Coordinates of C-alpha atoms in Angstrom, one line a residue:
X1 CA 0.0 0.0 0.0
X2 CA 2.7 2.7 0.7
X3 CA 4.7 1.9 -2.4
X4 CA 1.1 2.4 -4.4
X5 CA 0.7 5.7 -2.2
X6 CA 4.2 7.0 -3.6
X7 CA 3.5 6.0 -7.0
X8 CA 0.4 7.5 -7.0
X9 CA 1.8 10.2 -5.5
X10 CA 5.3 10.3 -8.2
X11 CA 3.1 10.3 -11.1
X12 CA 0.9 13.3 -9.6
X13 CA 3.5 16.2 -10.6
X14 CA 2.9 18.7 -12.5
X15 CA 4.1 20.4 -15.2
X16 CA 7.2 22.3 -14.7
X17 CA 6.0 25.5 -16.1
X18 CA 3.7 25.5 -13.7
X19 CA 5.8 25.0 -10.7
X20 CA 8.8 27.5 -11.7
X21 CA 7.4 30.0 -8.9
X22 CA 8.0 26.8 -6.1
X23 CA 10.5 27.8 -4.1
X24 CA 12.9 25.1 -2.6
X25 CA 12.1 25.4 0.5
X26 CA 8.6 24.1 -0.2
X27 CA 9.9 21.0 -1.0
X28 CA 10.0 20.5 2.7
X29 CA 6.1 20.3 2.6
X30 CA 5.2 17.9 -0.5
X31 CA 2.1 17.5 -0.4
X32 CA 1.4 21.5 -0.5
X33 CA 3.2 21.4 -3.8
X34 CA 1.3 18.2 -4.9
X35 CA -1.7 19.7 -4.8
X36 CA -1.5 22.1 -7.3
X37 CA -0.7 18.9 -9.9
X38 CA -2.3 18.5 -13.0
X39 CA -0.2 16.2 -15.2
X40 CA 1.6 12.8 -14.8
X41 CA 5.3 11.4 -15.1
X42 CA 5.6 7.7 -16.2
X43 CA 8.5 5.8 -14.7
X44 CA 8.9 2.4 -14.0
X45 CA 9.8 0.7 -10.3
X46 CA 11.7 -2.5 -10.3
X47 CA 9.3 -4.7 -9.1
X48 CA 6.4 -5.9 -7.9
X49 CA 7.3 -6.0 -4.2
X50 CA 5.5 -4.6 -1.4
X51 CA 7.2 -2.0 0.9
X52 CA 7.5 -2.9 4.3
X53 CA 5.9 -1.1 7.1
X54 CA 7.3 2.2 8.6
X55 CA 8.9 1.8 11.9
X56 CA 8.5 4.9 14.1
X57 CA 11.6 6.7 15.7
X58 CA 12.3 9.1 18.1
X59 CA 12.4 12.6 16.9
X60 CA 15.4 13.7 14.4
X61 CA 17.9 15.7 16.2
X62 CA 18.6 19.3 14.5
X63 CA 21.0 19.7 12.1
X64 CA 24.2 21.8 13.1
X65 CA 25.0 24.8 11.4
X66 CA 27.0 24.2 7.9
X67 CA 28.8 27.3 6.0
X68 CA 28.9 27.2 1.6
X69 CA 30.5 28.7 -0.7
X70 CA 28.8 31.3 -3.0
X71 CA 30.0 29.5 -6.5
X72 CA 28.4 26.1 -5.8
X73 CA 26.7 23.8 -4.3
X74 CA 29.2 22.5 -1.8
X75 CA 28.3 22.3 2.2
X76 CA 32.1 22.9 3.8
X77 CA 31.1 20.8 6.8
X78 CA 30.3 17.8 5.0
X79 CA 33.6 18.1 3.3
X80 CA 35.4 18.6 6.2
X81 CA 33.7 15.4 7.8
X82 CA 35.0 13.3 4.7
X83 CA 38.1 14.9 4.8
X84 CA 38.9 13.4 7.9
X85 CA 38.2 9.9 6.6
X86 CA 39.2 9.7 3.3
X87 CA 42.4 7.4 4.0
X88 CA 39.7 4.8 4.5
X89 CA 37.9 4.9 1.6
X90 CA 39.6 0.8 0.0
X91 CA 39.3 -0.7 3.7
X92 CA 36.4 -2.6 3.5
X93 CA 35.7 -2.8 7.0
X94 CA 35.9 0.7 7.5
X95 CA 33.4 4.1 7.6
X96 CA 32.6 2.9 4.2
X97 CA 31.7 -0.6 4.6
X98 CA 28.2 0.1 3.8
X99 CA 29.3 1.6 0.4
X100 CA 31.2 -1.7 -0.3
X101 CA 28.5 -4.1 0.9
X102 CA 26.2 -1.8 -1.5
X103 CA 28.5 -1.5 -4.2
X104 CA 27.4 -4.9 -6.5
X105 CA 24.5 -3.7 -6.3
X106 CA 24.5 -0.2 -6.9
X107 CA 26.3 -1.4 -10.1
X108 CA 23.9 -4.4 -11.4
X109 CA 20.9 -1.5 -11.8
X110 CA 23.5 0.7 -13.8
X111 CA 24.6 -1.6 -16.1
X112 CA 21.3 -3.4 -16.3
X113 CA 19.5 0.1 -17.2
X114 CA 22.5 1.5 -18.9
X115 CA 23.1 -1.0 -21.4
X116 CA 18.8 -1.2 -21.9
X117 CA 18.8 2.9 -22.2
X118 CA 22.2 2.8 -24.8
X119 CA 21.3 -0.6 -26.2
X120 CA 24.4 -2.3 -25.5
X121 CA 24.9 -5.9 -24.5
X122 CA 24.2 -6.7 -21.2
X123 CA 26.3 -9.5 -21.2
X124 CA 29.1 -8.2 -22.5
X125 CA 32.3 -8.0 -20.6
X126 CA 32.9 -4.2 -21.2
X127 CA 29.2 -3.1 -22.2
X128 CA 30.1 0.7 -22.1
X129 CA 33.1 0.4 -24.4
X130 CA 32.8 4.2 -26.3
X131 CA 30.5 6.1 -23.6
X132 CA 31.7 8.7 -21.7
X133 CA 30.8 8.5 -18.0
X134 CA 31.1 11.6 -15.1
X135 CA 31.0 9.9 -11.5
X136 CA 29.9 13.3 -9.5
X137 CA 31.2 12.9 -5.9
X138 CA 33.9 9.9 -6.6
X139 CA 35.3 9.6 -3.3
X140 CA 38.4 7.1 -3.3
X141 CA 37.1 5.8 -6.8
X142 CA 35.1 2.8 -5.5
X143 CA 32.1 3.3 -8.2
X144 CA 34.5 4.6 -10.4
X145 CA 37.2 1.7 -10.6
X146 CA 34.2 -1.3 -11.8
X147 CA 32.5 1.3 -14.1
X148 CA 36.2 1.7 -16.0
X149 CA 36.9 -1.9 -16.1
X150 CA 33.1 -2.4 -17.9
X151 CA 34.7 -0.2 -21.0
X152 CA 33.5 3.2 -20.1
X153 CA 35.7 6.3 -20.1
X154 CA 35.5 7.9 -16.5
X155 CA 35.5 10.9 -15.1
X156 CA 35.9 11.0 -11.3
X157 CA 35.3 14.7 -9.7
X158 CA 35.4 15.2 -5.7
X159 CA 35.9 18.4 -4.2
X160 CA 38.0 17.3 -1.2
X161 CA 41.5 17.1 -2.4
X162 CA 42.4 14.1 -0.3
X163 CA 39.5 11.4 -1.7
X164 CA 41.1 12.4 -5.4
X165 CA 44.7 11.4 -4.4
X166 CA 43.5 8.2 -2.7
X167 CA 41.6 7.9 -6.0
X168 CA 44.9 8.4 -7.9
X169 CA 47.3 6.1 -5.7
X170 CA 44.6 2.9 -6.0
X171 CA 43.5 3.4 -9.4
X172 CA 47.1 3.3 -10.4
X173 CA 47.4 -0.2 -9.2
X174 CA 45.7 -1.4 -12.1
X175 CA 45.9 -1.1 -15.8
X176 CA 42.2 -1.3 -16.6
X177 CA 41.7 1.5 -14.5
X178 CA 44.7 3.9 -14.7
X179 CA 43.3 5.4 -17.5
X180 CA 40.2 7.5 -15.3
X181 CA 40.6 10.8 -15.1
X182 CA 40.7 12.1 -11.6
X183 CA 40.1 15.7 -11.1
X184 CA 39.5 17.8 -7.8
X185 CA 36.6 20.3 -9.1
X186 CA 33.0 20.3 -8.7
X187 CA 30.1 19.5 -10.7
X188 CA 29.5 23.4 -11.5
X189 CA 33.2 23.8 -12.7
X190 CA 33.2 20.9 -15.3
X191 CA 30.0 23.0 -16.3
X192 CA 31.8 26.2 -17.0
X193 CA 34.3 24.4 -19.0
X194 CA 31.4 23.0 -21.1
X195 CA 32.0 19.3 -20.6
X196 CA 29.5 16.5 -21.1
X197 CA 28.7 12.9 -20.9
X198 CA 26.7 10.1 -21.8
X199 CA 26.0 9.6 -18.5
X200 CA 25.9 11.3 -15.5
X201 CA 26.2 9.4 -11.8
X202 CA 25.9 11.0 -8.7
X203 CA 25.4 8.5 -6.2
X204 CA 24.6 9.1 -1.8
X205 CA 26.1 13.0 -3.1
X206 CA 23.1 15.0 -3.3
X207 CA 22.5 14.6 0.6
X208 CA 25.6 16.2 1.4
X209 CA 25.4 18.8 -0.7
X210 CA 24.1 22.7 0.0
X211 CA 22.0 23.2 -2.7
X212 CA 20.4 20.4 -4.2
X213 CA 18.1 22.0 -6.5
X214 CA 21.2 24.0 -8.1
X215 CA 23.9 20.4 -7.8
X216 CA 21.0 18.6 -9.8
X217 CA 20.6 21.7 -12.6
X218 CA 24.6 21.3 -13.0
X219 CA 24.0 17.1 -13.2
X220 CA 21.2 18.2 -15.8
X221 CA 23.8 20.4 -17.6
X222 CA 26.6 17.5 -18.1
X223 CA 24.0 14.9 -19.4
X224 CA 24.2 15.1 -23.4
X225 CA 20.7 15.2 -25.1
X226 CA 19.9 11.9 -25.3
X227 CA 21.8 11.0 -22.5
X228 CA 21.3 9.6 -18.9
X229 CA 21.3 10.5 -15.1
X230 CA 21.5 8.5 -12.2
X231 CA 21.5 10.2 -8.6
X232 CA 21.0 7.5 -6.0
X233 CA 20.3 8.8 -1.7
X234 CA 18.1 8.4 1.3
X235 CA 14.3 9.3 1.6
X236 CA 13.4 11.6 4.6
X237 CA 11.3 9.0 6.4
X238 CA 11.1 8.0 9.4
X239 CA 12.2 5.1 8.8
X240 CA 15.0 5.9 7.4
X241 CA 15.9 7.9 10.5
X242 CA 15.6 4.6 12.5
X243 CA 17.5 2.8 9.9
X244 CA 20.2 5.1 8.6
X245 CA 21.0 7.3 11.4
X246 CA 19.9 5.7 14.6
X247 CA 20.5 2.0 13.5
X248 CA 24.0 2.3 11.2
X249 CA 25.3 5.3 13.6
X250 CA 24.7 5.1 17.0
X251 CA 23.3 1.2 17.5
X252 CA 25.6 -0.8 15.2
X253 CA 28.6 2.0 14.7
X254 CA 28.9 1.3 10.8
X255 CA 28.9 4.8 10.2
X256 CA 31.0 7.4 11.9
X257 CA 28.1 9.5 14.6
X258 CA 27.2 12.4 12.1
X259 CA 27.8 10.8 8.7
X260 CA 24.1 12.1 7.8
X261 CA 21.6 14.5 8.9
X262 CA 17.8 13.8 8.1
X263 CA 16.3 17.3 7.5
X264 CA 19.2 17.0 4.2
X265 CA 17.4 14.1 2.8
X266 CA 15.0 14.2 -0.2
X267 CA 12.0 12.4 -0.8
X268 CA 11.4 10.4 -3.8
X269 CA 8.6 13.3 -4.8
X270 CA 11.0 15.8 -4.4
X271 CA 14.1 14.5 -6.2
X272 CA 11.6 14.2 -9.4
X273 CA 10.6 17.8 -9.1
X274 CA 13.6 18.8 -8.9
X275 CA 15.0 17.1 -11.8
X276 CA 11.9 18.3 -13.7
X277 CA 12.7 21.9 -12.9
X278 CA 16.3 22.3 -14.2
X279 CA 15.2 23.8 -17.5
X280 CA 13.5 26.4 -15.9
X281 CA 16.1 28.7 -15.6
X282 CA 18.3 27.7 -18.3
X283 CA 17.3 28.6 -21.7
X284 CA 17.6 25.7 -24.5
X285 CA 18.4 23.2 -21.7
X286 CA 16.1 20.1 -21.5
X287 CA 14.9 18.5 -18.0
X288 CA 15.5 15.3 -16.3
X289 CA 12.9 12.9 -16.6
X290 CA 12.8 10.2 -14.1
X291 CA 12.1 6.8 -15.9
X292 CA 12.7 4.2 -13.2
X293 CA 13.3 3.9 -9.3
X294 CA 14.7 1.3 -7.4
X295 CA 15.1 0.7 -3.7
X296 CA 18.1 -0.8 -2.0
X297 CA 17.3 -2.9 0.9
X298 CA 19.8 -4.6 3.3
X299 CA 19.1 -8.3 4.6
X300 CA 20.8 -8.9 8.2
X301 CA 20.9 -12.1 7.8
X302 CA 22.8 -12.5 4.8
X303 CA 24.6 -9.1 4.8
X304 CA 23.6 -8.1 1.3
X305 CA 21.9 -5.4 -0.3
X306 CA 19.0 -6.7 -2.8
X307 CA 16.8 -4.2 -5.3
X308 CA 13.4 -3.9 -4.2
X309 CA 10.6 -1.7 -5.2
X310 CA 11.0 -0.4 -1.1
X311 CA 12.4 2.9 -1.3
X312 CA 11.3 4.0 1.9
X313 CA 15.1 4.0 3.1
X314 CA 17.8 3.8 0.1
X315 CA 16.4 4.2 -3.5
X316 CA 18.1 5.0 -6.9
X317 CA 16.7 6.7 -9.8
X318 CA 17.7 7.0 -13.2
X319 CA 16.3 10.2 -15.2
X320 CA 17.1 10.9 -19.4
X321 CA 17.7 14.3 -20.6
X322 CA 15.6 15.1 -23.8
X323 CA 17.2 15.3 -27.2
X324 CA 17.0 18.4 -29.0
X325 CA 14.2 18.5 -32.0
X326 CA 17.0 18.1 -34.3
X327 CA 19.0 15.3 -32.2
X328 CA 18.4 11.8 -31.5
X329 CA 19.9 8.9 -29.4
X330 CA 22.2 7.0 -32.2

């Protein structure tokens, strides 16, 4: 029933001209926005699978105060926090554990909706062979590293300094991924250079960032016409509260205590409006349509991460840019 309610809810939006006097801050109150909609978005979930019911946690403690710069979208604070860590990023019982456990996963939606959206063989050793991929928020190069070795050319971009030299050192070890290009910037500065890609991946970024309405209008500006998003994060439920934040950093210590705060996550409803709206205030530039969503849900028993139609925690969507009238998908 609450997966129905959210894609009942998903396919509610409305148009984007209609919305381009919503302010941001709204998006903290969905269903005022969602009551103005008139027109629908089609996108597919994974499955059939029922979403599990809500758990209810204490209240959400506030979020502390966070300084950005004026340029972009980047939050100083979270940088600083992963600044601290970012020697750990290849030890796989470390902070990022969770990102390693999630990592096959995270990867069999790409290339399974990658290959389906570029036609390329799935089965194919290196399915991406000739597409140029931008992994926004690389870190140590984890995501990075498999999508190389399946034939793409990457683009790794992190704005602290340290996860790009970590990046560097490890990718180095290997010739099937030496050839990534590593660069500290930010999203908004490949955008000044005018660079672009087939695909564009931003994945548990957008909750760390400032500004996420302006970090998804710079994704939106890197995708080619034609090509294809994919920003992946946490829903601001409460249970995802329980789960993410109480469970993973204060019960069971896999994160470090103040890896996330819950007031930065987005709901599925308001990562789609935001994607919708990026062409609002950029003339000639086509929005990000979300096609298909995907939850990630972690199995204790097993200690593996599974894609379900339950996005109620962790959930993935992939969104394709519009081709021009007089450009099409080859």
């Amino acid at each position: 029933m609450a997966s129905k309610l959210v894609l009942n809810r998903l396919r509610s939006l409305s148009r984007v001209s209609e919305l381009s006097d919503v302010r941001f801050d709204k998006l903290r109150d969905p269903i005022s926005i969602f009551s103005t909609s008139q027109n629908h978005v089609t996108w597919r979930s994974y499955s059939e699978a029922s979403q599990p019911t809500p758990i209810n946690p204490p209240p959400p403690p506030p979020s502390p105060n966070t300084s950005t710069t004026t340029s972009s979208s980047l939050n100083e604070f979270e940088l600083a926090k992963f600044s601290a860590i970012a020697e750990t990023w290849w030890d796989a019982e470390g902070p990022f554990k969770p990102l390693h456990l999630m990592n096959p996963t995270r990867l069999a939606f790409i290339r399974s909706t990658l290959c389906r959206h570029f036609r390329k063989d799935p089965n194919c050793t290196r399915p991406f062979e000739g597409l140029k991929f931008v992994d926004v928020g690389c870190g140590g190069g984890i995501l990075s590293e498999p999508l190389a070795r399946m034939g793409a050319t990457v683009t790794g971009v992190d704005a602290v300094d340290k996860n790009i030299k970590i990046a560097r050192l490890h990718a180095d070890l290997d010739p099937q991924t030496s050839s990534i290009e590593y660069r500290c910037t930010t999203a908004e500065s490949l955008v000044e250079v005018q660079r672009q890609f087939d695909a564009v991946i931003a994945l548990e970024v957008i909750e760390h960032v400032a500004d996420p309405a302006g970090f998804c209008k710079s994704l939106s500006a890197l995708t080619i016409p034609g090509g294809a998003t994919m920003i992946s994060t946490i829903n601001r439920s409460m249970r995802a509260y329980a789960m993410a934040i109480v469970a993973a950093e204060y019960l069971l210590h896999w994160l470090p205590k103040g890896t996330h705060q819950w007031s930065s996550f987005l709901t599925p409803e308001e990562l789609v409006l935001i994607l919708q709206r990026t062409s609002i205030s950029a003339s000639g530039c086509t929005c990000i349509s979300v096609q298909e969503m995907a939850g990630f849900v972690y199995n204790p028993l097993t200690g593996r991460w599974s894609l379900s139609d339950d996005i109620s925690v962790n959930f993935i969507a992939f969104g394709t840019k519009s081709a021009k009238k007089d450009e099409t998908l080859d």
